[in-house]
Coordinates of N, CA, C and O in Angstrom, one line a residue:
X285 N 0.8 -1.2 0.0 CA 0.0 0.0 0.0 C 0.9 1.2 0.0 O 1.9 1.3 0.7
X286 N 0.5 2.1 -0.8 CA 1.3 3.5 -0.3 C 0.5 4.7 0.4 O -0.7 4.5 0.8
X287 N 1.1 5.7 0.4 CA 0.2 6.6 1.7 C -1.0 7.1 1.3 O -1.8 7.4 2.2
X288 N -1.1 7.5 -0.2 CA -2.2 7.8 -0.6 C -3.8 6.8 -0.2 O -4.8 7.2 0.3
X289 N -3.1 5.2 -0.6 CA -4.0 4.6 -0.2 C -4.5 4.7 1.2 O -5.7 4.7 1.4
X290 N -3.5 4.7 2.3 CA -3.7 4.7 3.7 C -4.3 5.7 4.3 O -4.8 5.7 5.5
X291 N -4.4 6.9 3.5 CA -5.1 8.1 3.6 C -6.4 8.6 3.2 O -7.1 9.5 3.7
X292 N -6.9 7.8 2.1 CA -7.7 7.5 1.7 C -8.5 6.5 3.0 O -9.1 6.9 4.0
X293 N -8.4 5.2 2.7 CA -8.7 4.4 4.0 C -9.2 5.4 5.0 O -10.3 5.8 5.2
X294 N -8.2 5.6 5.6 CA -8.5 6.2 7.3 C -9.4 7.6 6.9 O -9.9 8.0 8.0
X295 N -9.8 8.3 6.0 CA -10.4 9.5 5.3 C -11.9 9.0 5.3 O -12.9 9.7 5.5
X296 N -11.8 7.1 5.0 CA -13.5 6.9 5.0 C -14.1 6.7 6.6 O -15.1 6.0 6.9
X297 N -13.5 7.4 7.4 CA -14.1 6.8 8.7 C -14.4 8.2 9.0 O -13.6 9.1 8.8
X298 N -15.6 8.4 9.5 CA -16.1 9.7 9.8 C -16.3 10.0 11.2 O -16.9 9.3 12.0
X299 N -15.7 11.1 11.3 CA -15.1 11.8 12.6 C -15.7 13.0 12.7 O -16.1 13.6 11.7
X300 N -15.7 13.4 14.0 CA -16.3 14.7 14.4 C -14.9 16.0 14.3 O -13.8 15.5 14.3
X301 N -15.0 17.0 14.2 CA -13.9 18.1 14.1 C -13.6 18.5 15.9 O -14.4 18.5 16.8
X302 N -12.3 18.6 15.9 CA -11.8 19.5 17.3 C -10.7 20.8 16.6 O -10.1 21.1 15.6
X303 N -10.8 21.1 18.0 CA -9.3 22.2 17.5 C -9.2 22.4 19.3 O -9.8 22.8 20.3
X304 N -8.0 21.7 18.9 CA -7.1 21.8 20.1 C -6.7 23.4 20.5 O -6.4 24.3 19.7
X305 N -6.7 23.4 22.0 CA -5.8 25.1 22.0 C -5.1 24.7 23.4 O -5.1 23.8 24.2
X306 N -4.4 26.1 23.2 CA -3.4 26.1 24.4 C -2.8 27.4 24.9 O -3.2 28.4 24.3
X307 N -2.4 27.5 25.6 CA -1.9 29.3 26.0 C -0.4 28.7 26.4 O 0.0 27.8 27.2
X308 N 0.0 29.3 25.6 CA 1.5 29.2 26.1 C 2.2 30.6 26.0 O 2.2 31.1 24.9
X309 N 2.9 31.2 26.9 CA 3.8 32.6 27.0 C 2.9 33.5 27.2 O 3.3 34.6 27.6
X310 N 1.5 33.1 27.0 CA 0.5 34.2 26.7 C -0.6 34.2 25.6 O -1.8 34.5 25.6
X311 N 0.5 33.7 24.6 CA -0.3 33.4 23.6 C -1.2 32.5 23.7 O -1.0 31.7 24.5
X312 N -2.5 32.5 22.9 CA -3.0 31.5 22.4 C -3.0 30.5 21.1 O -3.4 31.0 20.1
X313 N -2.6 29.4 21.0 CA -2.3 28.8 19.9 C -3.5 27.7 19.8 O -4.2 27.1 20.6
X314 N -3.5 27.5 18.4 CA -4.7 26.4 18.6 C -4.7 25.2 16.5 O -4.5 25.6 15.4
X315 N -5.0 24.1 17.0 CA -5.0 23.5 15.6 C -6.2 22.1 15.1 O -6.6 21.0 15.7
X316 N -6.5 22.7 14.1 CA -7.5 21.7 13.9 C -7.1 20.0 13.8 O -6.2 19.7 13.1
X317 N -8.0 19.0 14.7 CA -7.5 17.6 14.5 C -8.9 16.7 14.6 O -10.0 17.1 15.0
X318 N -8.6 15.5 14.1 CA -9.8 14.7 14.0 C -9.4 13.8 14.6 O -10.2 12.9 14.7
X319 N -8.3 13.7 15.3 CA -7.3 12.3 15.9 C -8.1 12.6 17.4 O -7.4 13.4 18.0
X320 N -8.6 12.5 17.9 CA -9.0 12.4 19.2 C -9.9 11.2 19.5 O -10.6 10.6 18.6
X321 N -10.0 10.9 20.9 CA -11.2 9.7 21.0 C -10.8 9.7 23.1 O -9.9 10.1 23.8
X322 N -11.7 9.3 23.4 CA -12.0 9.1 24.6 C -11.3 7.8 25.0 O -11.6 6.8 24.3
X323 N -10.2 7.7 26.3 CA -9.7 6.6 26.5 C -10.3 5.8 27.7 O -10.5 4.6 27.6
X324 N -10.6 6.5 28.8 CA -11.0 5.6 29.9 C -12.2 6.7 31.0 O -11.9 7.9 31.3
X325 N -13.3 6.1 31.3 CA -13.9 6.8 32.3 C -13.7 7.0 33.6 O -14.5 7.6 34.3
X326 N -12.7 6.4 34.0 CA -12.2 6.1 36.0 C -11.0 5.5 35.2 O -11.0 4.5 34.5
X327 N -9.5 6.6 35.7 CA -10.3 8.3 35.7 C -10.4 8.2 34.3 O -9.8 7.3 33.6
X328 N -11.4 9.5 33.7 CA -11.4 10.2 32.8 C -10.3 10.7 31.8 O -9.7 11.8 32.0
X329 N -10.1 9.9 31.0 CA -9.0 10.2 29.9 C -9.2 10.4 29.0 O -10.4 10.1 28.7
X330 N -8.5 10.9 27.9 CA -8.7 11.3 26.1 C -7.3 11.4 25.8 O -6.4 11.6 26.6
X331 N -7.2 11.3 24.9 CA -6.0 11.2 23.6 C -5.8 12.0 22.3 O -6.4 12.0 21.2
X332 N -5.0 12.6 22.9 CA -5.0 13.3 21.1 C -3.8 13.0 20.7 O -2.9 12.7 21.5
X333 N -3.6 12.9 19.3 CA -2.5 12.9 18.5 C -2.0 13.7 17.4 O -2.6 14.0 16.3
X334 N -0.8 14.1 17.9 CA -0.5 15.6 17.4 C 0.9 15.2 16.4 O 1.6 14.3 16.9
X335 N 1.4 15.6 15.1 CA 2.5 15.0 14.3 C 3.7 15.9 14.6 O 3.5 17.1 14.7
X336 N 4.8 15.5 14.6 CA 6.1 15.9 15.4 C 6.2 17.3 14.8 O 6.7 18.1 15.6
X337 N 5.8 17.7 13.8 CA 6.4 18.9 13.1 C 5.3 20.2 13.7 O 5.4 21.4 13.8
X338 N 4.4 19.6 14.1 CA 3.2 20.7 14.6 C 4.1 21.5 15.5 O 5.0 21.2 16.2
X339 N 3.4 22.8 15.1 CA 3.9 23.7 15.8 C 3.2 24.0 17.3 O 3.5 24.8 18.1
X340 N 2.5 23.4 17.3 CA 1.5 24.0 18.7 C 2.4 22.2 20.0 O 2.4 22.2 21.2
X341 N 2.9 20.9 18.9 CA 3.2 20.1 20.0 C 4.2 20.8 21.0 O 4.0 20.6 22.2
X342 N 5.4 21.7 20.7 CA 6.0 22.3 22.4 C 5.3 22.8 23.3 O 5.1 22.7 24.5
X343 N 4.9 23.5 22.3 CA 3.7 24.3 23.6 C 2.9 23.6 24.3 O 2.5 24.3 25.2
X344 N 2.2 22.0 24.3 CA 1.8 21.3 24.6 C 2.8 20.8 26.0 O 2.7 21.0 27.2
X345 N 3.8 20.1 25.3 CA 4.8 19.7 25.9 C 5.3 20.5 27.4 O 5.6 20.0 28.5
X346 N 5.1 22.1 27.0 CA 5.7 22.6 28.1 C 4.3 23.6 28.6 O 4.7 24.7 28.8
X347 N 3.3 23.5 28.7 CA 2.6 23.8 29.2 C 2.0 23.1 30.2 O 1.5 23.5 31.3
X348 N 2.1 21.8 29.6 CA 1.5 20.4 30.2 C -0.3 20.4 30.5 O -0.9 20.1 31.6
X349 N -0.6 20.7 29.7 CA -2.2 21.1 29.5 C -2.5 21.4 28.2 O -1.6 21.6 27.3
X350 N -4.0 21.4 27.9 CA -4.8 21.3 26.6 C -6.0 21.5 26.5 O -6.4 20.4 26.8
X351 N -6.8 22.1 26.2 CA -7.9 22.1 25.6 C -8.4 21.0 24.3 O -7.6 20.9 23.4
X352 N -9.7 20.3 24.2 CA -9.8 20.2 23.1 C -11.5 20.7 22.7 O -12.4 20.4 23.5
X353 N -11.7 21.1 21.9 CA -12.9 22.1 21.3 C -13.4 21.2 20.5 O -12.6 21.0 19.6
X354 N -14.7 20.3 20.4 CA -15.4 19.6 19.9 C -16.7 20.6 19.1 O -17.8 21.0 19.4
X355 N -16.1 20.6 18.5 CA -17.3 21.4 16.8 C -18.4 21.6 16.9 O -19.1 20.7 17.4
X356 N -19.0 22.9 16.3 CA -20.7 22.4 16.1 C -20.5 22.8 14.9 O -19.5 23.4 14.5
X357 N -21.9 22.2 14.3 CA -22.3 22.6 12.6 C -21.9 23.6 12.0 O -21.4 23.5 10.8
X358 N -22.0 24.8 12.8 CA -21.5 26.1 12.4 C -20.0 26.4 12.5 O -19.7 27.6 12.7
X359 N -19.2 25.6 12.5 CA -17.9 26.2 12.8 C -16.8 25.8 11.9 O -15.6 26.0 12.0
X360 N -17.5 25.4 10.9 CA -16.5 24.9 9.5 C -15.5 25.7 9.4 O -14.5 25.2 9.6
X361 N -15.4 27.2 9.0 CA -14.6 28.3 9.5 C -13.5 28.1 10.5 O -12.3 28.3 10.3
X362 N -14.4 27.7 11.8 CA -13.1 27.7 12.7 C -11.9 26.6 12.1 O -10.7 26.8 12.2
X363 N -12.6 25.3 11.5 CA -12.0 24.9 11.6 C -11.0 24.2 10.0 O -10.1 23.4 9.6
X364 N -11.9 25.1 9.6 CA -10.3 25.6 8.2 C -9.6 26.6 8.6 O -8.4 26.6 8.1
X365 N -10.0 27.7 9.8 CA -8.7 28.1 9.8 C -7.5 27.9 10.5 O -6.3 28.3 10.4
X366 N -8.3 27.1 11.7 CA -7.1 26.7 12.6 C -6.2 25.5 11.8 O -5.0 25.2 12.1
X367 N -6.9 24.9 11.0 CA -6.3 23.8 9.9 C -5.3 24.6 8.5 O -5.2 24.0 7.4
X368 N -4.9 25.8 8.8 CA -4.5 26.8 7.9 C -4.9 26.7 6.4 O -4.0 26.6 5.6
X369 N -6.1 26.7 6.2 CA -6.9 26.6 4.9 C -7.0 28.1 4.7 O -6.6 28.6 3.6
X370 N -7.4 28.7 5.7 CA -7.7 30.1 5.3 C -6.5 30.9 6.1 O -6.1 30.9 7.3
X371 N -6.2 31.7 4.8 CA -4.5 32.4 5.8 C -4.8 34.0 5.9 O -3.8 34.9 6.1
X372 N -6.4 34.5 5.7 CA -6.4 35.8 6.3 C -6.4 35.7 7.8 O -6.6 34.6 8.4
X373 N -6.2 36.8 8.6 CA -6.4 36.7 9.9 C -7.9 37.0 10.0 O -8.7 37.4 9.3
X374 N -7.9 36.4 11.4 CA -9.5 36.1 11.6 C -9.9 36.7 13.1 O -9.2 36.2 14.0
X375 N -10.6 37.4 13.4 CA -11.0 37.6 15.4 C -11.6 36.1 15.5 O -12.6 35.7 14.9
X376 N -10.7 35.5 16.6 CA -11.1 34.6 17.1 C -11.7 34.6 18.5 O -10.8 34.8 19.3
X377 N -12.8 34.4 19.0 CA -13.8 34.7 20.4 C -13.3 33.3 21.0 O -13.7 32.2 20.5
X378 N -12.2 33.7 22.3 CA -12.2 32.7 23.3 C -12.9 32.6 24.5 O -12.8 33.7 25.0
X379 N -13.4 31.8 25.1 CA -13.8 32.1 26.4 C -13.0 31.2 27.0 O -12.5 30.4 26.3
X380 N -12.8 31.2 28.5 CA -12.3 30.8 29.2 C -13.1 29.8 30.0 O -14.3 30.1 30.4
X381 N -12.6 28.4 30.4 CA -12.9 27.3 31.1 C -11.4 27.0 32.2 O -10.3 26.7 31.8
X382 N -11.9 27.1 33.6 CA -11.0 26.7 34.5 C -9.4 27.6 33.7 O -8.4 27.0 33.5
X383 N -9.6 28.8 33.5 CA -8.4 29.3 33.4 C -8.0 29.2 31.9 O -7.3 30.1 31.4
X384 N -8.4 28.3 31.2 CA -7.9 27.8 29.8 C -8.6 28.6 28.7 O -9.6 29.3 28.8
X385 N -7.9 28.3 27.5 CA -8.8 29.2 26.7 C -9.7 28.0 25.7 O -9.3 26.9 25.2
X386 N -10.9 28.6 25.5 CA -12.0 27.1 25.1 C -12.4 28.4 23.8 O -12.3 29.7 23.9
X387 N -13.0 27.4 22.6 CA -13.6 28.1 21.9 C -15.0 28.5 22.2 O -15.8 27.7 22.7
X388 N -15.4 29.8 21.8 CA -17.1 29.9 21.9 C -17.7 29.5 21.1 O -17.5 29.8 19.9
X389 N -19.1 28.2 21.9 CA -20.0 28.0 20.7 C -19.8 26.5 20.1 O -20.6 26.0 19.3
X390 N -18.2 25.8 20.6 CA -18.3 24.5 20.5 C -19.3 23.6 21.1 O -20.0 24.3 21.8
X391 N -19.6 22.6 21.0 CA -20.6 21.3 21.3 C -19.8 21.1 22.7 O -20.5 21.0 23.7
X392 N -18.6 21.1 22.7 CA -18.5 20.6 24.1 C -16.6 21.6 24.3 O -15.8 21.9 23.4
X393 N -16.7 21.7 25.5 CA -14.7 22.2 25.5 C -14.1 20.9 26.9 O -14.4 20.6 28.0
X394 N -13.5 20.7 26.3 CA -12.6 19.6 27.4 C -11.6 19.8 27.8 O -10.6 19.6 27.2
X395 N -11.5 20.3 28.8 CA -9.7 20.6 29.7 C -9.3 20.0 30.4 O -9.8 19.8 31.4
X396 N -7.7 19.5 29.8 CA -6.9 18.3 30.2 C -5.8 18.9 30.5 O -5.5 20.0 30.0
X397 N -5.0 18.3 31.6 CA -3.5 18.3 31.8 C -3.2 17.2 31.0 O -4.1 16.5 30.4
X398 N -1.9 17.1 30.8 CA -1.2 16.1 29.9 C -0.7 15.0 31.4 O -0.2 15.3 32.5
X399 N -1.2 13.9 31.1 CA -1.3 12.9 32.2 C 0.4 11.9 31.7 O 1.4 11.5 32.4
X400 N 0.1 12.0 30.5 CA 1.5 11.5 29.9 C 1.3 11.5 28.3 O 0.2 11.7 27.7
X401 N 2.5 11.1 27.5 CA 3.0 11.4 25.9 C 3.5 10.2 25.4 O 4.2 9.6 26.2
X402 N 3.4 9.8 24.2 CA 4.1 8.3 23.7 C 4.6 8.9 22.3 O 4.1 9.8 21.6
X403 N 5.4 8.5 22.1 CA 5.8 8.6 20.5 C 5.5 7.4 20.1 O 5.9 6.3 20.5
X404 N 4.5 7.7 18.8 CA 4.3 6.6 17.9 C 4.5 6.9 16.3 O 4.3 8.1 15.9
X405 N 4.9 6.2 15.7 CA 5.1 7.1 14.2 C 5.7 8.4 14.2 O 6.8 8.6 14.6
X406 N 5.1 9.4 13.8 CA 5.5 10.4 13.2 C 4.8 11.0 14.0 O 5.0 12.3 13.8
X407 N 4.0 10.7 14.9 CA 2.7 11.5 15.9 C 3.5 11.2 17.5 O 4.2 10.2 17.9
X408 N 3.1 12.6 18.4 CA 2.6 12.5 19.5 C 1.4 11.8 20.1 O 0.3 11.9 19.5
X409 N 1.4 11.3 20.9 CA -0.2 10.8 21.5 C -0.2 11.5 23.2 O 0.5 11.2 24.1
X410 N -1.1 12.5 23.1 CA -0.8 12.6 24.6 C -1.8 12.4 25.2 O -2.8 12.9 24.7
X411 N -2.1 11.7 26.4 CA -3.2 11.6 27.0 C -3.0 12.1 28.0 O -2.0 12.1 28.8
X412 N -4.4 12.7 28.2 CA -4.9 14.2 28.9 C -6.3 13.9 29.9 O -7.4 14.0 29.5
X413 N -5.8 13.5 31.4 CA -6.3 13.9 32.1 C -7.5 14.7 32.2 O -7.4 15.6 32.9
X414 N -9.0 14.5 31.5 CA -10.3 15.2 31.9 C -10.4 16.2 33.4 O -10.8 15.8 34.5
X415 N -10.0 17.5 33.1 CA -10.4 18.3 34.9 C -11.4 18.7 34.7 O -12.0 18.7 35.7
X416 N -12.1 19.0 33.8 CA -13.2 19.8 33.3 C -14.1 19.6 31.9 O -13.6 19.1 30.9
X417 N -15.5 20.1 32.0 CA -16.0 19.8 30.9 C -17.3 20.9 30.8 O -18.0 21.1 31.8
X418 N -17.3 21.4 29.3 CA -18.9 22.7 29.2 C -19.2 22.0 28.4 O -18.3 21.7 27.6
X419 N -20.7 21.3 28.1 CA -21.7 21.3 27.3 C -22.2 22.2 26.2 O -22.5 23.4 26.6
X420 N -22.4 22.1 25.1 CA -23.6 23.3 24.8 C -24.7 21.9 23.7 O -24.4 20.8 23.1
X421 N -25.9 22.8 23.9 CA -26.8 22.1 22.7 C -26.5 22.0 21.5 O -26.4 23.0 20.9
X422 N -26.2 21.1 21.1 CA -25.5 22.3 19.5 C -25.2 20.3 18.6 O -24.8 19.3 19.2
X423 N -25.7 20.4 17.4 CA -25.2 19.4 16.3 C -23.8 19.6 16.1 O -23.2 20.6 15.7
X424 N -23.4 18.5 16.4 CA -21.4 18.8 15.7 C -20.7 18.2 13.9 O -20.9 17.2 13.2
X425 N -20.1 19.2 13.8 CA -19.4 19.1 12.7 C -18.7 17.9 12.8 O -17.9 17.6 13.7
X426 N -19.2 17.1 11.5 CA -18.3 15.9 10.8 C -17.6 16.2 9.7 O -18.0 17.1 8.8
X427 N -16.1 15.3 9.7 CA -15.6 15.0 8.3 C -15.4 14.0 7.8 O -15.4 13.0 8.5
X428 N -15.3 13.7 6.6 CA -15.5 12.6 6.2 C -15.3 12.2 4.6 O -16.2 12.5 3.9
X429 N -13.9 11.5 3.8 CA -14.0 11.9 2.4 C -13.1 13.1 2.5 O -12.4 13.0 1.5
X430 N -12.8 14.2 3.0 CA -12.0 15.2 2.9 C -12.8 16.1 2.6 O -12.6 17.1 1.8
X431 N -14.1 15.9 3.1 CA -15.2 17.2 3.3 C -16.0 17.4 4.4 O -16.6 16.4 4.9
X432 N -16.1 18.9 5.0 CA -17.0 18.1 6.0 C -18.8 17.9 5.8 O -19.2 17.5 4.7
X433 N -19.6 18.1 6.6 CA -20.6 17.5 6.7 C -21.3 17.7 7.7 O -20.7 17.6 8.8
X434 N -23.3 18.1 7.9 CA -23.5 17.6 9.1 C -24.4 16.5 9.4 O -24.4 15.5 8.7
X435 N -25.2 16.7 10.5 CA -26.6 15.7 10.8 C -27.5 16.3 9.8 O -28.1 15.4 9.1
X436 N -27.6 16.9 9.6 CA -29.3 17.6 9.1 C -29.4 16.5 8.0 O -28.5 16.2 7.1
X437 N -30.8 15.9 8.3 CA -31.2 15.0 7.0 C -30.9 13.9 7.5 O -31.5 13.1 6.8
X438 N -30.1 13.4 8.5 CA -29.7 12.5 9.1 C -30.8 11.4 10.3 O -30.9 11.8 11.5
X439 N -31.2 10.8 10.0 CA -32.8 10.2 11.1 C -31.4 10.0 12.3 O -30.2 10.0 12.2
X440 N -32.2 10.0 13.2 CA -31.7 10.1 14.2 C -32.3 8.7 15.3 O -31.8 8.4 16.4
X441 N -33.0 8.3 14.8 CA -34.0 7.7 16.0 C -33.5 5.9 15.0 O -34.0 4.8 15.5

């Protein structure tokens, strides 16, 4: 197989959008990923996987904390541009969760310390300690195929 194929493959499995963020120096930094999933409930863990060259993994590293921003419908935007699709600058509205910076208007914001990190491949995996968690009502943004997508039209029941 070569990576096209393997990219393809792993492209047919449909995933919800996040955008990880983080405050480091002050700054806020933040990047769109589909690599996330929930590892254990007791305790409460998640995983993200971040690729060595990302610029936001030190800041990860030396912050030792993370946000991750789970999508709604409406946030396709956010999340081309934190996926640097779109390279004007943009006002991005943070709000704050336990200190951290969460996006407004996500389906859900998750704030993790980094519990611990593995190198696997070419990716970080860090798993991140659950401290915190905001709700909102809201349908979340899928990708899937290298487009995204939502519920609407989707039975539900």
């Amino acid at each position: 197989m070569n990576d096209r194929q393997f990219r393809t493959a792993m492209g047919s499995f449909a995933t919800g959008v996040t955008v990880i963020t983080v405050e480091h120096n002050g700054d806020i930094h933040g990047m769109t990923a589909n690599a996330f999933m929930s590892v254990s409930l007791d305790p409460k863990l998640v995983v993200i996987s971040i690729r060595e060259e990302a610029t936001i993994l030190n800041k990860i590293k030396e912050s030792q904390n993370f946000t991750v921003n789970i999508l709604a419908a409406d946030q396709q935007e956010l999340s081309m541009y934190f996926a640097g699709q779109i390279k004007e600058p943009r006002e991005v509205v943070f709000d704050r969760l336990d200190g951290k910076p969460v996006l407004a208007g996500a389906c859900a914001q998750v704030v993790c310390e980094v519990s611990t990190e593995h190198v696997e491949g070419d990716h970080i995996l860090f798993i991140g300690k659950v401290t915190n968690i905001h709700l909102e009502d809201k349908e979340p943004l899928l990708y899937v195929n290298g487009k995204y997508h939502t519920l609407a039209g989707i039975s539900t029941s």
